[in-house]
Each structure stands twice: as structure tokens, then as C-alpha cells.
């Protein structure tokens, strides 16, 4: 997993898996009801844009094993602080989580709990037929399991999310 990188292209509803510059696989995705524009605040149902570290094999009570997207990141925290949405303490906590490669706080006004997930019922299909998440990135269950298999629990790959 060390040489693998992931790119979400929101406008094309796809997640691309690269090894170096070589495109290995293209996966279809679904997003939230307001996919255009970057996530700004809690509850806006948007998917963040930018570069984020992923934590593979995260256990979600709602979606089972998935990838945790480390949003908000340092740039989001800086923007949020200067916009008056978060305080200095929250800004520092987000920066510290980023430097430690850990989960950032998700309970600030910037929002959080962004996942790359399928469903707990792994035999369900058609998950990318329409937008249905609250800002997360949904994949078909078989695709998600295949992608998770490329990473260990210690890997922290980068996901670039593009408009």
C-alpha cells in the first residue's frame, strides 16, 4: 500500500487508484445530495476537497469496515479559525491530530466523520446509482473490500479529492 495513491474526481463520480503514475483501477462512487463545492461546515452534506490522509480498516457502527478520511485537515482548520467557526484550541487539536496521523476531532463546526464506505449488509448492490450520503464517499461493497485489501491497518495513504 505504500506506493498507492487515491484520487476522487467528484464531477466524474469516480475514485482512481494509482501506483506511481500508473492508473490501476477506476471505481464508481456516490456522494451527498450537494456534491458541488467543498465541505465548509457541519451539516452541509458536502464532500471535502483537497488532500486528506486516510485511515484504512476503520470500524464504523453504521457502515462496518471502511476508510476514515482525516477531515478537517490543517487547511480546513486554518480557514475555519480565521472565519470564526472554530476557536484556537480546536485549530491546535486538528493540527496535532494531523501531525500524529490520527483521527481529527469531528465535533467542531467544520464537521467531520467523513468516510469512504459501503454498507454493513455486504451483499447490497447499486450503492453508486444515486447520491445518498451525508458528504461521505460511497462505493459498491465488493469494490470497497477490494480496495481495503490493498492497505494494512498501519498504512496512511493520501486521498486527493478534486471537484
PDB file of C-alpha atoms in Angstrom, residues 40-157:
ATOM      1  CA  UNK A  40     -17.345  24.111   4.696  1.00  0.00           C
ATOM      2  CA  UNK A  41     -19.402  23.422   7.800  1.00  0.00           C
ATOM      3  CA  UNK A  42     -21.091  20.720   9.829  1.00  0.00           C
ATOM      4  CA  UNK A  43     -24.335  19.571   8.220  1.00  0.00           C
ATOM      5  CA  UNK A  44     -23.754  20.993   4.730  1.00  0.00           C
ATOM      6  CA  UNK A  45     -23.845  17.437   3.234  1.00  0.00           C
ATOM      7  CA  UNK A  46     -20.841  18.252   1.060  1.00  0.00           C
ATOM      8  CA  UNK A  47     -17.725  16.197   0.437  1.00  0.00           C
ATOM      9  CA  UNK A  48     -14.433  17.929   1.278  1.00  0.00           C
ATOM     10  CA  UNK A  49     -11.965  18.881  -1.454  1.00  0.00           C
ATOM     11  CA  UNK A  50      -8.190  18.765  -1.088  1.00  0.00           C
ATOM     12  CA  UNK A  51      -5.669  16.224   0.180  1.00  0.00           C
ATOM     13  CA  UNK A  52      -6.502  14.102   3.198  1.00  0.00           C
ATOM     14  CA  UNK A  53      -4.829  11.197   4.932  1.00  0.00           C
ATOM     15  CA  UNK A  54      -6.895   8.006   5.047  1.00  0.00           C
ATOM     16  CA  UNK A  55      -7.083   5.526   7.892  1.00  0.00           C
ATOM     17  CA  UNK A  56      -7.870   2.100   6.400  1.00  0.00           C
ATOM     18  CA  UNK A  57      -9.848  -0.578   8.240  1.00  0.00           C
ATOM     19  CA  UNK A  58     -11.745   1.908  10.420  1.00  0.00           C
ATOM     20  CA  UNK A  59     -14.786   0.329  12.080  1.00  0.00           C
ATOM     21  CA  UNK A  60     -17.972   2.347  11.670  1.00  0.00           C
ATOM     22  CA  UNK A  61     -21.024   1.301  13.698  1.00  0.00           C
ATOM     23  CA  UNK A  62     -23.234   2.187  10.720  1.00  0.00           C
ATOM     24  CA  UNK A  63     -21.144   1.049   7.744  1.00  0.00           C
ATOM     25  CA  UNK A  64     -18.731  -1.614   9.010  1.00  0.00           C
ATOM     26  CA  UNK A  65     -15.100  -1.638   7.930  1.00  0.00           C
ATOM     27  CA  UNK A  66     -14.235   1.391   5.813  1.00  0.00           C
ATOM     28  CA  UNK A  67     -11.692   4.178   5.265  1.00  0.00           C
ATOM     29  CA  UNK A  68     -11.759   7.205   7.591  1.00  0.00           C
ATOM     30  CA  UNK A  69     -10.978  10.474   5.767  1.00  0.00           C
ATOM     31  CA  UNK A  70      -8.961  12.738   8.096  1.00  0.00           C
ATOM     32  CA  UNK A  71     -11.161  15.800   7.618  1.00  0.00           C
ATOM     33  CA  UNK A  72     -10.878  18.503   8.852  1.00  0.00           C
ATOM     34  CA  UNK A  73      -7.242  18.852   7.883  1.00  0.00           C
ATOM     35  CA  UNK A  74      -4.779  21.660   8.639  1.00  0.00           C
ATOM     36  CA  UNK A  75      -6.009  23.882   5.771  1.00  0.00           C
ATOM     37  CA  UNK A  76      -9.627  23.428   6.820  1.00  0.00           C
ATOM     38  CA  UNK A  77      -8.695  24.299  10.411  1.00  0.00           C
ATOM     39  CA  UNK A  78      -6.884  27.469   9.347  1.00  0.00           C
ATOM     40  CA  UNK A  79      -9.810  28.551   7.172  1.00  0.00           C
ATOM     41  CA  UNK A  80     -12.272  27.757   9.954  1.00  0.00           C
ATOM     42  CA  UNK A  81     -10.281  29.624  12.589  1.00  0.00           C
ATOM     43  CA  UNK A  82      -9.936  32.803  10.533  1.00  0.00           C
ATOM     44  CA  UNK A  83     -13.623  32.633   9.549  1.00  0.00           C
ATOM     45  CA  UNK A  84     -14.523  32.479  13.249  1.00  0.00           C
ATOM     46  CA  UNK A  85     -16.042  28.998  13.030  1.00  0.00           C
ATOM     47  CA  UNK A  86     -13.615  27.295  15.427  1.00  0.00           C
ATOM     48  CA  UNK A  87     -11.512  28.516  18.344  1.00  0.00           C
ATOM     49  CA  UNK A  88      -7.732  28.364  18.721  1.00  0.00           C
ATOM     50  CA  UNK A  89      -7.924  25.182  20.834  1.00  0.00           C
ATOM     51  CA  UNK A  90      -9.850  23.297  18.120  1.00  0.00           C
ATOM     52  CA  UNK A  91      -7.399  24.567  15.492  1.00  0.00           C
ATOM     53  CA  UNK A  92      -4.486  23.202  17.550  1.00  0.00           C
ATOM     54  CA  UNK A  93      -6.239  19.855  18.122  1.00  0.00           C
ATOM     55  CA  UNK A  94      -6.766  19.422  14.375  1.00  0.00           C
ATOM     56  CA  UNK A  95      -3.114  20.307  13.633  1.00  0.00           C
ATOM     57  CA  UNK A  96      -1.882  17.915  16.340  1.00  0.00           C
ATOM     58  CA  UNK A  97      -4.032  15.053  15.020  1.00  0.00           C
ATOM     59  CA  UNK A  98      -2.604  15.663  11.545  1.00  0.00           C
ATOM     60  CA  UNK A  99       0.988  15.608  12.753  1.00  0.00           C
ATOM     61  CA  UNK A 100       0.330  12.372  14.680  1.00  0.00           C
ATOM     62  CA  UNK A 101      -1.530  10.781  11.735  1.00  0.00           C
ATOM     63  CA  UNK A 102      -4.565  10.262  13.962  1.00  0.00           C
ATOM     64  CA  UNK A 103      -8.295  10.943  13.666  1.00  0.00           C
ATOM     65  CA  UNK A 104      -9.024  14.682  13.803  1.00  0.00           C
ATOM     66  CA  UNK A 105     -11.812  15.982  16.035  1.00  0.00           C
ATOM     67  CA  UNK A 106     -15.108  15.608  14.184  1.00  0.00           C
ATOM     68  CA  UNK A 107     -17.354  17.555  16.552  1.00  0.00           C
ATOM     69  CA  UNK A 108     -16.364  21.124  15.612  1.00  0.00           C
ATOM     70  CA  UNK A 109     -18.423  23.480  13.444  1.00  0.00           C
ATOM     71  CA  UNK A 110     -16.323  22.311  10.469  1.00  0.00           C
ATOM     72  CA  UNK A 111     -17.980  18.883  10.618  1.00  0.00           C
ATOM     73  CA  UNK A 112     -16.258  15.553  10.170  1.00  0.00           C
ATOM     74  CA  UNK A 113     -16.836  11.805  10.255  1.00  0.00           C
ATOM     75  CA  UNK A 114     -16.184  11.635   6.510  1.00  0.00           C
ATOM     76  CA  UNK A 115     -15.788   8.024   5.373  1.00  0.00           C
ATOM     77  CA  UNK A 116     -15.198   6.034   2.213  1.00  0.00           C
ATOM     78  CA  UNK A 117     -17.756   3.309   2.884  1.00  0.00           C
ATOM     79  CA  UNK A 118     -20.162   0.724   1.585  1.00  0.00           C
ATOM     80  CA  UNK A 119     -22.916  -0.748   3.742  1.00  0.00           C
ATOM     81  CA  UNK A 120     -22.878  -3.107   6.693  1.00  0.00           C
ATOM     82  CA  UNK A 121     -25.000  -5.517   4.611  1.00  0.00           C
ATOM     83  CA  UNK A 122     -22.173  -6.513   2.284  1.00  0.00           C
ATOM     84  CA  UNK A 123     -24.436  -8.222  -0.279  1.00  0.00           C
ATOM     85  CA  UNK A 124     -26.243  -4.961  -1.143  1.00  0.00           C
ATOM     86  CA  UNK A 125     -25.544  -3.617  -4.636  1.00  0.00           C
ATOM     87  CA  UNK A 126     -26.410  -0.455  -6.535  1.00  0.00           C
ATOM     88  CA  UNK A 127     -24.808   1.827  -3.955  1.00  0.00           C
ATOM     89  CA  UNK A 128     -23.390   4.154  -6.610  1.00  0.00           C
ATOM     90  CA  UNK A 129     -26.588   4.520  -8.664  1.00  0.00           C
ATOM     91  CA  UNK A 130     -27.512   7.826  -6.957  1.00  0.00           C
ATOM     92  CA  UNK A 131     -26.187  10.262  -4.364  1.00  0.00           C
ATOM     93  CA  UNK A 132     -27.291   9.229  -0.881  1.00  0.00           C
ATOM     94  CA  UNK A 133     -24.586  10.028   1.680  1.00  0.00           C
ATOM     95  CA  UNK A 134     -24.286  12.964   4.091  1.00  0.00           C
ATOM     96  CA  UNK A 135     -20.989  14.010   2.478  1.00  0.00           C
ATOM     97  CA  UNK A 136     -19.177  10.684   2.608  1.00  0.00           C
ATOM     98  CA  UNK A 137     -17.911   8.786  -0.438  1.00  0.00           C
ATOM     99  CA  UNK A 138     -19.887   5.586  -1.060  1.00  0.00           C
ATOM    100  CA  UNK A 139     -18.540   2.626  -3.029  1.00  0.00           C
ATOM    101  CA  UNK A 140     -20.004  -0.678  -4.077  1.00  0.00           C
ATOM    102  CA  UNK A 141     -19.325  -3.178  -1.275  1.00  0.00           C
ATOM    103  CA  UNK A 142     -17.224  -5.512  -3.446  1.00  0.00           C
ATOM    104  CA  UNK A 143     -15.102  -2.559  -4.637  1.00  0.00           C
ATOM    105  CA  UNK A 144     -14.624  -1.270  -1.095  1.00  0.00           C
ATOM    106  CA  UNK A 145     -13.472  -4.677   0.149  1.00  0.00           C
ATOM    107  CA  UNK A 146     -11.072  -4.987  -2.795  1.00  0.00           C
ATOM    108  CA  UNK A 147      -9.620  -1.535  -2.089  1.00  0.00           C
ATOM    109  CA  UNK A 148      -9.316  -2.172   1.660  1.00  0.00           C
ATOM    110  CA  UNK A 149      -7.362  -5.329   0.803  1.00  0.00           C
ATOM    111  CA  UNK A 150      -4.608  -3.198  -0.743  1.00  0.00           C
ATOM    112  CA  UNK A 151      -3.826  -1.499   2.598  1.00  0.00           C
ATOM    113  CA  UNK A 152      -2.753  -2.606   6.064  1.00  0.00           C
ATOM    114  CA  UNK A 153      -4.054  -1.036   9.267  1.00  0.00           C
ATOM    115  CA  UNK A 154      -0.709   0.814   9.570  1.00  0.00           C
ATOM    116  CA  UNK A 155      -0.901   2.437   6.117  1.00  0.00           C
ATOM    117  CA  UNK A 156      -1.944   6.088   5.928  1.00  0.00           C
ATOM    118  CA  UNK A 157      -2.451   6.722   2.195  1.00  0.00           C
TER     119      UNK A 157
END
